[in-house]
GROMACS .gro file of C-alpha atoms in nm:
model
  307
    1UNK     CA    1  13.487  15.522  18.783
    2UNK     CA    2  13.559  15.289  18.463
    3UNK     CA    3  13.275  15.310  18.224
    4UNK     CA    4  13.170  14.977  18.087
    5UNK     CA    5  13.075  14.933  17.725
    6UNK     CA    6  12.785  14.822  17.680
    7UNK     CA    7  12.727  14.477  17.446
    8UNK     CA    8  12.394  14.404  17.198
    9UNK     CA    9  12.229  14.156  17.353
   10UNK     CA   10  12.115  14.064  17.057
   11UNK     CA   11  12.432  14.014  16.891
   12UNK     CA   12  12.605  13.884  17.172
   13UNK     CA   13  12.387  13.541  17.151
   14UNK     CA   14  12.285  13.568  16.739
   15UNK     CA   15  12.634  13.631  16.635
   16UNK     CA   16  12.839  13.356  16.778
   17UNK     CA   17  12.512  13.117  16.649
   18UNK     CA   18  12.505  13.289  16.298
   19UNK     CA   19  12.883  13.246  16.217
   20UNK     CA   20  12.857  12.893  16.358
   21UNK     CA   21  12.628  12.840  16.118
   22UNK     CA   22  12.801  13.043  15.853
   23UNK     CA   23  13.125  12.824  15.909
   24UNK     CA   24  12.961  12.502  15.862
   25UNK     CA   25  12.793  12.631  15.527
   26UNK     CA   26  13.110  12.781  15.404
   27UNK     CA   27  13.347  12.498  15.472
   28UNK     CA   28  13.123  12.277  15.391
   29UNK     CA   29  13.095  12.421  15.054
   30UNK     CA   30  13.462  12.430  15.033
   31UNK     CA   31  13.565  12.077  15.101
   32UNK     CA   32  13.276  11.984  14.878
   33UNK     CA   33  13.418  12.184  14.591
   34UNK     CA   34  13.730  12.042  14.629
   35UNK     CA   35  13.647  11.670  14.587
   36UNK     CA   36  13.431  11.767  14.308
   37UNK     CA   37  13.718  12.008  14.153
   38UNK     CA   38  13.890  11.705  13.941
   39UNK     CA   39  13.544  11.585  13.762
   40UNK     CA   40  13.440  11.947  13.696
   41UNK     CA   41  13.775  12.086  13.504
   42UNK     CA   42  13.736  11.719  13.299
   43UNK     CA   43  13.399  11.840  13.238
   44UNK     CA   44  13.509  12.201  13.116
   45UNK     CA   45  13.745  12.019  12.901
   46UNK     CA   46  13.537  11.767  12.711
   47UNK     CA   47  13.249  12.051  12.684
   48UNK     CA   48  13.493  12.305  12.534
   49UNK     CA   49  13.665  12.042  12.313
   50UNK     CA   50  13.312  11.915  12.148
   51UNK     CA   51  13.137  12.213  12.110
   52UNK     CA   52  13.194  12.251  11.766
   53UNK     CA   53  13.056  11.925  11.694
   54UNK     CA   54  12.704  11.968  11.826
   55UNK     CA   55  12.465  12.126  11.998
   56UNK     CA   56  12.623  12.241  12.320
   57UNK     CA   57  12.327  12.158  12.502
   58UNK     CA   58  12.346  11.831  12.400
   59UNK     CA   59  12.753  11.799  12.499
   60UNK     CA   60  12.691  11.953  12.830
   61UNK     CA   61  12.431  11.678  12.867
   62UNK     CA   62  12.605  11.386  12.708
   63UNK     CA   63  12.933  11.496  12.932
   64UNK     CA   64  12.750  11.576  13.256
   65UNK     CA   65  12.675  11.204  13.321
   66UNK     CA   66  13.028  11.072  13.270
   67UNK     CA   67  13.180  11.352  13.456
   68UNK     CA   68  13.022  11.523  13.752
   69UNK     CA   69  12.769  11.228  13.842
   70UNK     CA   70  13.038  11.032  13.968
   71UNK     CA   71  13.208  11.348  14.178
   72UNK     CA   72  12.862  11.414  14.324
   73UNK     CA   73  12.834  11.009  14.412
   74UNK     CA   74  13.202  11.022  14.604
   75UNK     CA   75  13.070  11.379  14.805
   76UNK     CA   76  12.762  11.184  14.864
   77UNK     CA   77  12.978  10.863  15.003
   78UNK     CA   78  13.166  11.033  15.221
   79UNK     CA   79  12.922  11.282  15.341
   80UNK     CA   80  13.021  11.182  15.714
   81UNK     CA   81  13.405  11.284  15.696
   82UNK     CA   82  13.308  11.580  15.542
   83UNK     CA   83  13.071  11.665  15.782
   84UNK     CA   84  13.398  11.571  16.037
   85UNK     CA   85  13.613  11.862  15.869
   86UNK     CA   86  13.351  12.123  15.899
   87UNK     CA   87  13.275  12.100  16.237
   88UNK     CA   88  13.626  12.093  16.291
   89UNK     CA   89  13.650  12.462  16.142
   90UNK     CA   90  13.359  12.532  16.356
   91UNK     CA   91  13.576  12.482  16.674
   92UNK     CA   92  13.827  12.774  16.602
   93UNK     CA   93  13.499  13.004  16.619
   94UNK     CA   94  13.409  12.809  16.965
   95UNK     CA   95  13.700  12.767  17.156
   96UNK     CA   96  13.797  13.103  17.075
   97UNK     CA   97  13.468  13.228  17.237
   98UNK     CA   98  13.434  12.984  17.545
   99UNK     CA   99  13.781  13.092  17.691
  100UNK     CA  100  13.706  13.471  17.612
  101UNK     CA  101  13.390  13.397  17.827
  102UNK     CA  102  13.551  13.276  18.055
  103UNK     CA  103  13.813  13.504  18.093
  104UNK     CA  104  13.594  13.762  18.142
  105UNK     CA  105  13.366  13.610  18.399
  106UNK     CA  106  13.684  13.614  18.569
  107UNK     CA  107  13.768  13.942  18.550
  108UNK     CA  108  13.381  14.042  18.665
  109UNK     CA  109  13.436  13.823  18.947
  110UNK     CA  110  13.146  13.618  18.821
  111UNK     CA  111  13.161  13.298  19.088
  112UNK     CA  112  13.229  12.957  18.897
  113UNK     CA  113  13.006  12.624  19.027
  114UNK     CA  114  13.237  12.416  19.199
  115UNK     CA  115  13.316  12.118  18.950
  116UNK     CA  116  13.298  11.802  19.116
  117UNK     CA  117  13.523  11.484  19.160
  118UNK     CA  118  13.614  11.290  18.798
  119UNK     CA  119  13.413  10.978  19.029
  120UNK     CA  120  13.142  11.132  18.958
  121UNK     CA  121  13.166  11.090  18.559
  122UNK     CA  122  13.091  10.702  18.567
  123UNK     CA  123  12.761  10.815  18.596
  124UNK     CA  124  12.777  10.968  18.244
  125UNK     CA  125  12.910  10.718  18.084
  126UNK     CA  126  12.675  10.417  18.218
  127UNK     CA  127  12.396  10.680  18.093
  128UNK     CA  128  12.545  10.725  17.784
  129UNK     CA  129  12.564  10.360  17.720
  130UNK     CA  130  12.223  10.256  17.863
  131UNK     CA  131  12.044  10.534  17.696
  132UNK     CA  132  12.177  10.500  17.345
  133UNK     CA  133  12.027  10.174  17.363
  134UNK     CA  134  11.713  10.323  17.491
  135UNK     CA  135  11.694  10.611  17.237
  136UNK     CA  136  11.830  10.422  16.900
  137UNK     CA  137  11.550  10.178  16.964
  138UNK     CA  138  11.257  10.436  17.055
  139UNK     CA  139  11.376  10.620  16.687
  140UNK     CA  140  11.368  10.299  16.503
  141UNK     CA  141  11.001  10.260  16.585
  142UNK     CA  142  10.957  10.658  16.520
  143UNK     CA  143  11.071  10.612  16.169
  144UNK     CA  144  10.851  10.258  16.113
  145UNK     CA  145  10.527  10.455  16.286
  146UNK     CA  146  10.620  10.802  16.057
  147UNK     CA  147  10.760  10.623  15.768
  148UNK     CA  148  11.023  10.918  15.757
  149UNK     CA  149  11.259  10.833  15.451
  150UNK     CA  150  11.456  11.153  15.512
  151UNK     CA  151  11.557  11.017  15.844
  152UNK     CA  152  11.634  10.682  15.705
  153UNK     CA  153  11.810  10.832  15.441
  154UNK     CA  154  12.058  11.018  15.701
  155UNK     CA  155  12.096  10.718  15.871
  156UNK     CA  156  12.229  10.530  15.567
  157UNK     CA  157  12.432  10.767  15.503
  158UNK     CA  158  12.592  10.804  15.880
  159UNK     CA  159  12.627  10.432  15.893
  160UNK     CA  160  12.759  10.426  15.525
  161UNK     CA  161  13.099  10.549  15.611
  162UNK     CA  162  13.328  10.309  15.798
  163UNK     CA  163  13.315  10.247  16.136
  164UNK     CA  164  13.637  10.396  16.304
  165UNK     CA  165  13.526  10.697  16.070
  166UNK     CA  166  13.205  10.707  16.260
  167UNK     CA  167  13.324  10.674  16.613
  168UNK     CA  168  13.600  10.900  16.545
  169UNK     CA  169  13.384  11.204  16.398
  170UNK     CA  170  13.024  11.105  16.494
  171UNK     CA  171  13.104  11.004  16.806
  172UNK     CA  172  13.384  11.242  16.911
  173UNK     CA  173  13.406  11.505  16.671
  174UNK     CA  174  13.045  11.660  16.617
  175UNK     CA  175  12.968  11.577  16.981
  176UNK     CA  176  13.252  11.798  17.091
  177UNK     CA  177  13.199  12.079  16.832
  178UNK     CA  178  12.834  12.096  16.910
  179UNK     CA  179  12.883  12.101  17.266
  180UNK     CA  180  13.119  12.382  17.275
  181UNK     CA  181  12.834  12.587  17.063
  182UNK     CA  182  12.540  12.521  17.224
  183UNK     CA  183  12.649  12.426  17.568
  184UNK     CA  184  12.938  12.628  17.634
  185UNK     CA  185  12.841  12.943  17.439
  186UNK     CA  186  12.528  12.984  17.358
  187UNK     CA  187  12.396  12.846  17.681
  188UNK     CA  188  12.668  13.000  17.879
  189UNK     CA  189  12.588  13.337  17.735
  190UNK     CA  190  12.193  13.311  17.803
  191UNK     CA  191  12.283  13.215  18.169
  192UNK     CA  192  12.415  13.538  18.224
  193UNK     CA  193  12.122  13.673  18.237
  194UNK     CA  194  11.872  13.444  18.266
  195UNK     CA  195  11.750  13.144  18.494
  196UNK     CA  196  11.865  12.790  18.458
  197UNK     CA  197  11.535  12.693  18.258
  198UNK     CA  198  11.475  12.978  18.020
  199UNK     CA  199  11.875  12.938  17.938
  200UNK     CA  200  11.825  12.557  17.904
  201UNK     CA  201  11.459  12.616  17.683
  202UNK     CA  202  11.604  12.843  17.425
  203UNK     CA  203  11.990  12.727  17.361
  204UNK     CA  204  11.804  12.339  17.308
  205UNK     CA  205  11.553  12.532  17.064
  206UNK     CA  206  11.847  12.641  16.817
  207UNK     CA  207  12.050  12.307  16.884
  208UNK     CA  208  11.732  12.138  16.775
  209UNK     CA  209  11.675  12.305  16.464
  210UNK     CA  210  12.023  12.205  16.322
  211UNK     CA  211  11.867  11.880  16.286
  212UNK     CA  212  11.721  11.823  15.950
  213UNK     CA  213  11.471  11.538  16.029
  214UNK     CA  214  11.171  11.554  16.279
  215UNK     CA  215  11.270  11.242  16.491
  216UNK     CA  216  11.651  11.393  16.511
  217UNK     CA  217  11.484  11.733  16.613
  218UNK     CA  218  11.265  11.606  16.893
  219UNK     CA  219  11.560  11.417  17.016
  220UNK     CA  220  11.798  11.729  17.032
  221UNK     CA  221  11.572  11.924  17.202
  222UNK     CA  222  11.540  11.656  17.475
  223UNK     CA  223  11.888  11.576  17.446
  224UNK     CA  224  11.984  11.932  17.479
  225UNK     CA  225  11.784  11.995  17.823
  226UNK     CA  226  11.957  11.697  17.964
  227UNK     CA  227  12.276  11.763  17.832
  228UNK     CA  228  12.243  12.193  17.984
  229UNK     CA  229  12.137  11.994  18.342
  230UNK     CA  230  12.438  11.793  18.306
  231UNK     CA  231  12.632  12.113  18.245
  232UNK     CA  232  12.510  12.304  18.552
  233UNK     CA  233  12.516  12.031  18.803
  234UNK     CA  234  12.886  11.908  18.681
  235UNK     CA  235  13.053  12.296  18.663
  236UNK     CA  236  13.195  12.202  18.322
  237UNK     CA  237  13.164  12.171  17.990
  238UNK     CA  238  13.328  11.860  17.962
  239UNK     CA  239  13.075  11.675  18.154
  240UNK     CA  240  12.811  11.759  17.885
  241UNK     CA  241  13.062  11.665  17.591
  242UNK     CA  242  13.178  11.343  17.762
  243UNK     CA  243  12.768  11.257  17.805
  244UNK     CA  244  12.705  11.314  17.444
  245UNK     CA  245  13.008  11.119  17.293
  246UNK     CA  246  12.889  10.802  17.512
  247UNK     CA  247  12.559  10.852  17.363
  248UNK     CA  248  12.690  10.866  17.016
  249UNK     CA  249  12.926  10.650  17.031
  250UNK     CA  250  12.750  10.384  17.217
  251UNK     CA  251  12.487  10.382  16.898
  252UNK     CA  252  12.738  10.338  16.699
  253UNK     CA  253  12.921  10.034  16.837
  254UNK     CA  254  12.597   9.873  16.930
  255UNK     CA  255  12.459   9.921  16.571
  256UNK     CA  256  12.800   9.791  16.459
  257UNK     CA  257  12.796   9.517  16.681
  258UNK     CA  258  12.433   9.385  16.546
  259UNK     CA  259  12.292   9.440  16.858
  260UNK     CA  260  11.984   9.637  16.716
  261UNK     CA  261  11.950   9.431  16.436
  262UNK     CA  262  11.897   9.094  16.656
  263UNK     CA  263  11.671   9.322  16.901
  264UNK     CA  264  11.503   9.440  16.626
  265UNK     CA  265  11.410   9.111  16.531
  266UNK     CA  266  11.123   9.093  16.749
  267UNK     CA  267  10.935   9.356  16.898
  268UNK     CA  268  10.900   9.211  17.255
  269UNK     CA  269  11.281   9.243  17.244
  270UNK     CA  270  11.285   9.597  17.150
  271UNK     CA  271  11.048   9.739  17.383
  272UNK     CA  272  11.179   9.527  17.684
  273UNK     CA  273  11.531   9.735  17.574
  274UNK     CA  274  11.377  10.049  17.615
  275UNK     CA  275  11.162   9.968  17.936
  276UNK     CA  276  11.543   9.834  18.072
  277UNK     CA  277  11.711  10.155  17.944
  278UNK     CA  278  11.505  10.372  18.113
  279UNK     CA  279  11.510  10.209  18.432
  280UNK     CA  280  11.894  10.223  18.394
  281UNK     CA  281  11.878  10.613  18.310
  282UNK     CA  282  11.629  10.674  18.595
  283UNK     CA  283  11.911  10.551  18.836
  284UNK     CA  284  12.180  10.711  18.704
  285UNK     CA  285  11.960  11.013  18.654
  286UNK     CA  286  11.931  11.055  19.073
  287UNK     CA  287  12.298  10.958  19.091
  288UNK     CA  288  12.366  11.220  18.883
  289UNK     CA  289  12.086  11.472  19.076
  290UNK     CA  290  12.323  11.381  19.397
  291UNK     CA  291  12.660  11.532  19.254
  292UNK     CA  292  12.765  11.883  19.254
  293UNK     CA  293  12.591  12.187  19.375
  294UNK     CA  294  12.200  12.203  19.318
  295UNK     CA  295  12.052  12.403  19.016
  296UNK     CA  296  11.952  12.714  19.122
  297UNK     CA  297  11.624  12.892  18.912
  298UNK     CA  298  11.841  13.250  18.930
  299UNK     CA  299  12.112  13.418  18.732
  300UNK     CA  300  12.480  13.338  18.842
  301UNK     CA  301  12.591  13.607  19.104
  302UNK     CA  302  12.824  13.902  19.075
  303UNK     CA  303  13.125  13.967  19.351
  304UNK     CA  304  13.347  14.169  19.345
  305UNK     CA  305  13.221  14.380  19.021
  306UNK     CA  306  13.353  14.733  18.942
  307UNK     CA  307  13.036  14.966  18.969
   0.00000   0.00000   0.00000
């Protein structure tokens, strides 16, 4: 009889969270460093050169402004690409993970959900397009009702960068990386063990809390229900990433296209949008409720496993 070893549970959900997180600090650190690495060394080199002819408080002061203020402006400007390359890094962590997972629910003989036809994605992609209308609207009021000039100030800086930058990794990129983590690890990982709703509850909990603003946190959490439904019902992870970059990029384009700014021009406008968004996503939503197998409250099934 082969003896199994035995896995933390613990670890085996915080770890692949924790160095996700880790990665993203790390890199992000990194790439920072390394626009900024040109300003600081002329820094060091007018500090060390003028020492000697005052205060060196008053040259690191005098210097700091000419010098590092501008590196910290251009890390600041393009916040958004640099955002792009760390959750890049974060996706040799991910995809490393998701096909280990998968290769051992193979080898457990762990029965996969049957995937269903690519038909079946227009569905995600008219809800992706209807509800990024729905949702950018609904967090434009959030933010005039709460006043919130932390998510403003994200927003101006997402919509700062150019716009083929944003589709590219706001749209694409983060969608896909975050996806792979929350979705096809983390979630994957809980399901294992757990039902369809606890698994659902506690991997949109931590893909909430990445989110630094309240609005953006509600909005993950919901986001990340729907997007662990999607998930289940489709049999693949791609049906969850494909949702989330029509979201994204659909708010994008639209913003880019003025369509929020002439809707929110009058208020009427706006909230006919969202009553017309949801109706949309409603649809779609029992469309999608039709496809693939139904989502069973139960942990997935062993065959076939060696005692």
């Amino acid at each position: 009889m082969n003896q199994k070893k035995k896995q933390n549970p613990f670890w085996h959900l915080a770890g692949p969270l924790l160095g996700y997180w880790v990665i993203q600090l790390v890199a992000e650190i990194i790439v920072s460093m390394l626009v900024m690495l040109p300003y600081a060394a002329k820094y060091l080199s007018l500090v060390m050169s003028h020492a000697s002819e005052m205060n060196y408080t008053d040259v690191v002061n005098k210097y700091y402004m000419e010098t590092m203020q501008p590196g910290l402006e251009l890390v600041l400007k393009y916040a958004t690409e640099i955002n792009g390359v760390t959750a890049l890094f974060t996706l040799i962590l991910t995809v490393s993970l998701f096909r280990l997972d998968r290769k051992k629910e193979k080898q457990a003989g762990i029965p996969q959900r049957q995937k269903v036809s690519a038909g079946n994605y227009l569905w995600l992609i008219l809800m992706g397009a209807a509800g990024s209308i729905g949702v950018t609207c609904l967090s434009v009021l959030a933010q005039l009702a709460m006043n919130s000039n932390s998510y403003q100030q994200s927003v101006q800086s997402t919509y700062a960068a150019p716009i083929f930058v944003q589709v590219v990794v706001v749209g694409i990129i983060i969608p896909v990386a975050e996806e792979m983590m929350f979705r096809g690890v983390l979630y994957r990982r809980y399901r294992e063990t757990k039902g369809f709703y606890y698994a659902a509850l506690w991997s949109s909990v931590f893909f909430s809390v990445t989110h630094l603003t309240m609005i953006q946190t509600v909005y993950a959490f919901l986001l990340g229900i729907l997007l662990c439904y999607v998930y289940e019902k489709y049999g693949s992870v791609k049906a969850a990433i494909g949702l989330h970059i029509c979201l994204n990029t659909g708010s994008i384009l639209f913003t880019g296209g003025g369509l929020f700014r002439w809707l929110a021009g009058d208020l009427m406008r706006m909230g006919l949008a969202i009553i017309l968004s949801a109706f949309f996503c409603s649809v779609l939503f029992v469309m999608i409720q039709k496809t693939g197998d139904p989502v069973m409250e139960k942990k997935p099934s062993r065959e076939n496993d060696e005692p």
